[in-house]
CSV table of C-alpha atoms in Angstrom, one decimal:
chain,number,residue,atom,x,y,z
A,1,ALA,CA,118.8,83.3,87.9
A,2,GLN,CA,115.9,83.5,88.5
A,3,SER,CA,113.2,87.3,89.7
A,4,VAL,CA,110.2,87.9,90.4
A,5,THR,CA,108.5,91.2,89.9
A,6,GLN,CA,105.3,92.6,91.8
A,7,PRO,CA,104.9,96.1,89.6
A,8,ASP,CA,102.2,97.6,92.4
A,9,ILE,CA,103.8,98.5,95.5
A,10,HIS,CA,99.9,99.5,97.1
A,11,ILE,CA,96.8,98.3,95.7
A,12,THR,CA,93.3,99.9,97.2
A,13,VAL,CA,89.4,98.4,96.2
A,14,SER,CA,86.7,98.7,97.4
A,15,GLU,CA,84.5,96.2,99.3
A,16,GLY,CA,82.4,93.6,97.1
A,17,ALA,CA,84.8,95.2,94.1
A,18,SER,CA,86.9,92.9,92.1
A,19,LEU,CA,91.2,91.9,92.4
A,20,GLU,CA,94.1,90.9,90.3
A,21,LEU,CA,97.4,91.3,91.6
A,22,ARG,CA,100.0,91.1,88.9
A,23,CYS,CA,103.8,89.1,89.1
A,24,ASN,CA,106.1,88.7,86.4
A,25,TYR,CA,108.7,86.3,86.9
A,26,SER,CA,111.7,85.7,85.1
A,27,TYR,CA,112.9,81.7,84.4
A,28,GLY,CA,115.1,79.7,82.3
A,29,ALA,CA,112.6,76.7,82.4
A,30,THR,CA,108.6,76.5,83.2
A,31,PRO,CA,109.3,78.2,86.6
A,32,TYR,CA,107.1,76.3,90.2
A,33,LEU,CA,104.8,79.3,90.9
A,34,PHE,CA,103.5,80.2,94.8
A,35,TRP,CA,100.6,83.0,95.8
A,36,TYR,CA,101.7,84.0,100.0
A,37,VAL,CA,99.2,86.6,101.9
A,38,GLN,CA,100.7,87.7,105.4
A,39,SER,CA,99.1,89.6,107.6
A,40,PRO,CA,101.0,92.6,109.6
A,41,GLY,CA,103.3,90.6,112.3
A,42,GLN,CA,102.1,87.7,110.9
A,43,GLY,CA,103.6,85.0,109.1
A,44,LEU,CA,103.2,83.8,105.6
A,45,GLN,CA,99.7,82.0,104.3
A,46,LEU,CA,100.2,79.6,101.0
A,47,LEU,CA,97.2,80.6,99.3
A,48,LEU,CA,97.7,78.4,96.0
A,49,LYS,CA,100.5,76.7,94.3
A,50,TYR,CA,101.0,76.3,90.1
A,51,PHE,CA,103.6,73.0,89.1
A,52,SER,CA,102.3,72.2,85.9
A,53,GLY,CA,98.6,71.0,84.2
A,54,ASP,CA,96.0,73.3,84.2
A,55,THR,CA,97.3,77.1,84.0
A,56,LEU,CA,94.0,78.3,86.2
A,57,VAL,CA,94.4,77.3,89.7
A,58,GLN,CA,91.9,77.2,92.3
A,59,GLY,CA,93.6,79.3,96.0
A,60,ILE,CA,92.0,79.3,99.3
A,61,LYS,CA,90.0,82.2,100.5
A,62,GLY,CA,88.4,82.4,96.9
A,63,PHE,CA,91.5,83.1,95.5
A,64,GLU,CA,92.4,81.7,92.0
A,65,ALA,CA,95.6,82.7,89.6
A,66,GLU,CA,96.1,82.2,85.6
A,67,PHE,CA,100.1,81.0,84.3
A,68,LYS,CA,100.6,82.6,81.3
A,69,ARG,CA,103.6,81.3,79.5
A,70,SER,CA,103.7,83.9,77.0
A,71,GLN,CA,103.7,86.8,79.3
A,72,SER,CA,105.5,85.2,82.3
A,73,SER,CA,103.0,85.9,84.1
A,74,PHE,CA,101.7,84.4,87.6
A,75,ASN,CA,98.6,87.0,88.1
A,76,LEU,CA,96.1,86.7,91.5
A,77,ARG,CA,92.3,87.0,91.1
A,78,LYS,CA,89.1,87.1,93.0
A,79,PRO,CA,86.2,88.3,92.7
A,80,SER,CA,84.3,89.9,95.6
A,81,VAL,CA,87.1,91.0,97.8
A,82,HIS,CA,86.2,90.7,101.5
A,83,TRP,CA,87.7,93.9,104.6
A,84,SER,CA,89.6,90.2,106.0
A,85,ASP,CA,91.8,89.9,102.6
A,86,ALA,CA,93.6,93.3,103.6
A,87,ALA,CA,97.2,92.4,103.8
A,88,GLU,CA,100.0,91.8,102.0
A,89,TYR,CA,100.6,89.1,98.9
A,90,PHE,CA,104.0,88.1,98.0
A,91,CYS,CA,104.6,86.1,94.4
A,92,ALA,CA,107.6,84.0,94.5
A,93,VAL,CA,109.0,81.0,92.4
A,94,GLY,CA,110.7,77.9,93.2
A,95,GLY,CA,113.9,76.5,91.9
A,96,ARG,CA,113.4,73.8,90.2
A,97,ALA,CA,116.6,70.6,90.6
A,98,GLY,CA,119.9,71.0,88.6
A,99,GLY,CA,120.3,75.7,88.8
A,100,THR,CA,121.8,77.7,91.2
A,101,SER,CA,118.6,78.1,92.4
A,102,TYR,CA,117.1,75.0,94.2
A,103,GLY,CA,115.8,74.4,97.2
A,104,LYS,CA,115.2,78.4,97.1
A,105,LEU,CA,112.1,80.9,97.5
A,106,THR,CA,112.6,83.9,95.5
A,107,PHE,CA,110.1,86.5,96.0
A,108,GLY,CA,108.7,89.4,94.7
A,109,GLN,CA,108.6,92.5,96.8
A,110,GLY,CA,105.2,92.3,97.3
A,111,THR,CA,101.6,93.8,97.2
A,112,ILE,CA,100.1,95.9,100.0
A,113,LEU,CA,96.0,95.8,99.7
A,114,THR,CA,94.3,98.1,101.2
A,115,VAL,CA,90.0,97.1,101.3
A,116,HIS,CA,87.9,100.3,101.4
A,117,PRO,CA,84.1,99.7,103.3
B,1,ASP,CA,98.2,69.7,111.0
B,2,THR,CA,99.8,72.1,109.3
B,3,GLU,CA,101.6,74.3,111.7
B,4,VAL,CA,104.9,75.8,112.5
B,5,THR,CA,105.1,77.1,116.1
B,6,GLN,CA,108.4,79.7,117.3
B,7,THR,CA,109.0,80.6,120.3
B,8,PRO,CA,109.2,83.5,121.8
B,9,LYS,CA,106.7,85.7,119.9
B,10,HIS,CA,108.7,88.6,120.9
B,11,LEU,CA,112.4,89.3,122.3
B,12,VAL,CA,114.4,92.5,122.9
B,13,MET,CA,118.1,91.4,123.3
B,14,GLY,CA,121.0,93.3,124.0
B,15,MET,CA,124.1,93.5,121.6
B,16,THR,CA,126.2,91.5,123.9
B,17,ASN,CA,123.6,89.0,125.3
B,18,LYS,CA,123.1,85.1,124.4
B,19,LYS,CA,119.5,84.3,123.4
B,20,SER,CA,118.0,81.2,120.8
B,21,LEU,CA,115.2,81.1,118.6
B,22,LYS,CA,113.1,77.8,118.8
B,23,CYS,CA,110.9,76.5,115.4
B,24,GLU,CA,109.3,73.3,115.9
B,25,GLN,CA,107.0,71.3,113.8
B,26,HIS,CA,105.3,67.2,113.1
B,27,MET,CA,104.4,67.7,109.8
B,28,GLY,CA,107.2,65.1,108.6
B,29,HIS,CA,108.8,67.3,106.8
B,30,ARG,CA,112.5,67.0,106.1
B,31,ALA,CA,113.1,70.5,105.2
B,32,MET,CA,113.3,73.4,107.0
B,33,TYR,CA,114.4,77.2,106.8
B,34,TRP,CA,115.5,80.6,108.5
B,35,TYR,CA,114.0,83.3,106.9
B,36,LYS,CA,115.0,87.5,108.5
B,37,GLN,CA,112.5,90.1,107.5
B,38,LYS,CA,112.7,93.2,107.6
B,39,ALA,CA,109.7,96.0,107.8
B,40,LYS,CA,107.8,96.4,103.9
B,41,LYS,CA,110.5,93.9,102.5
B,42,PRO,CA,110.3,90.2,101.3
B,43,PRO,CA,111.9,87.3,103.5
B,44,GLU,CA,115.1,86.9,102.7
B,45,LEU,CA,116.6,83.0,103.0
B,46,MET,CA,119.2,82.7,105.5
B,47,PHE,CA,119.7,78.8,106.3
B,48,VAL,CA,118.3,75.8,104.9
B,49,TYR,CA,118.4,72.9,106.9
B,50,SER,CA,117.6,69.5,104.6
B,51,TYR,CA,117.0,65.9,106.9
B,52,GLU,CA,118.9,67.7,109.8
B,53,LYS,CA,121.9,68.8,107.8
B,54,LEU,CA,122.7,72.1,107.1
B,55,SER,CA,122.3,72.1,102.7
B,56,ILE,CA,122.0,76.2,101.7
B,57,ASN,CA,123.5,79.2,103.7
B,58,GLU,CA,123.1,82.4,102.5
B,59,SER,CA,126.7,84.0,103.6
B,60,VAL,CA,125.5,85.0,107.5
B,61,PRO,CA,127.1,86.2,109.6
B,62,SER,CA,128.4,84.1,112.4
B,63,ARG,CA,126.7,86.2,114.7
B,64,PHE,CA,123.9,84.0,114.1
B,65,SER,CA,124.3,80.3,114.6
B,66,PRO,CA,121.8,77.8,113.1
B,67,GLU,CA,120.8,74.8,114.5
B,68,CYS,CA,118.8,71.2,113.9
B,69,PRO,CA,119.0,69.1,117.2
B,70,ASN,CA,116.4,66.6,115.6
B,71,SER,CA,113.8,66.1,112.1
B,72,SER,CA,111.0,68.2,114.1
B,73,LEU,CA,113.6,70.8,115.2
B,74,LEU,CA,115.1,74.3,114.7
B,75,ASN,CA,117.1,76.6,116.9
B,76,LEU,CA,118.8,79.9,115.5
B,77,HIS,CA,121.1,80.9,117.6
B,78,LEU,CA,122.3,84.7,118.4
B,79,HIS,CA,125.2,85.8,120.1
B,80,ALA,CA,126.7,90.0,119.7
B,81,LEU,CA,124.1,91.1,117.2
B,82,GLN,CA,123.6,94.5,115.6
B,83,PRO,CA,120.6,96.4,115.5
B,84,GLU,CA,120.7,96.4,112.3
B,85,ASP,CA,119.0,92.6,112.8
B,86,SER,CA,116.2,94.0,114.4
B,87,ALA,CA,113.7,91.8,112.0
B,88,LEU,CA,111.1,89.6,111.8
B,89,TYR,CA,112.2,86.1,112.3
B,90,LEU,CA,110.1,83.3,110.4
B,91,CYS,CA,111.1,79.7,110.3
B,92,ALA,CA,109.5,77.3,107.6
B,93,SER,CA,109.1,73.8,106.6
B,94,SER,CA,108.7,71.7,103.7
B,95,GLN,CA,108.2,67.9,102.7
B,96,ASP,CA,111.4,68.5,101.0
B,97,ASN,CA,114.1,70.5,100.1
B,98,GLY,CA,113.1,71.2,96.2
B,99,GLY,CA,110.9,74.0,94.5
B,100,LEU,CA,108.3,72.2,94.1
B,101,TYR,CA,107.6,71.4,97.3
B,102,GLU,CA,105.3,74.0,99.0
B,103,GLN,CA,106.8,76.2,102.4
B,104,TYR,CA,104.8,76.2,105.2
B,105,PHE,CA,105.6,79.2,107.3
B,106,GLY,CA,105.7,79.9,111.5
B,107,PRO,CA,104.4,83.2,112.9
B,108,GLY,CA,107.3,84.3,113.3
B,109,THR,CA,110.3,85.9,116.2
B,110,ARG,CA,110.2,89.6,116.6
B,111,LEU,CA,113.5,90.5,117.4
B,112,THR,CA,115.1,93.8,118.8
B,113,VAL,CA,118.4,94.4,119.3
B,114,THR,CA,119.1,97.2,121.5
């Protein structure tokens, strides 16, 4: 079964500092990987996705993520954090055809980002 | 337009009430989803509709009844809920029901069961 682990429950950074949110996945093949962001009481917004090809993917709001097959990781990065980036971030893996998780999105537990001025 | 709309934004209902949540998308997506999200937890999949047919039911209690009247609309009918059903209910849609299709989420309905 596919699974996603986000090791950091809560991260605090200062505005302007760089950010890296960790995500590790467990999947039998090359996964479909996503990062979503959720502001309090709101829905989820897609930041970026990885399906294949270039392992460094660019997303919205200045975010990027790097797929590392050898480490089963898909970490999210941003070079300079803004106060408006404070939110909860979810990493997710989508099941491929032929598997029991086909059509399902499996989320990590989320990382809450706090930004200090 | 990549918008999924949900109504109502907030809903308070008693345990004997019957209510419905509504979700709409006009992106031409053929897959629609209901998720339940408790505080400080990730969304949990409840139902998936693909081409207006129920394709996944994650063993959800029968007090939750989904309905997909057409390809743009998704309803969730609620009856005899329990206080533990209080949560944020999220609707999502995607181009098709496959892992490679990103899901677009609505803002959610905050449900409180009293």
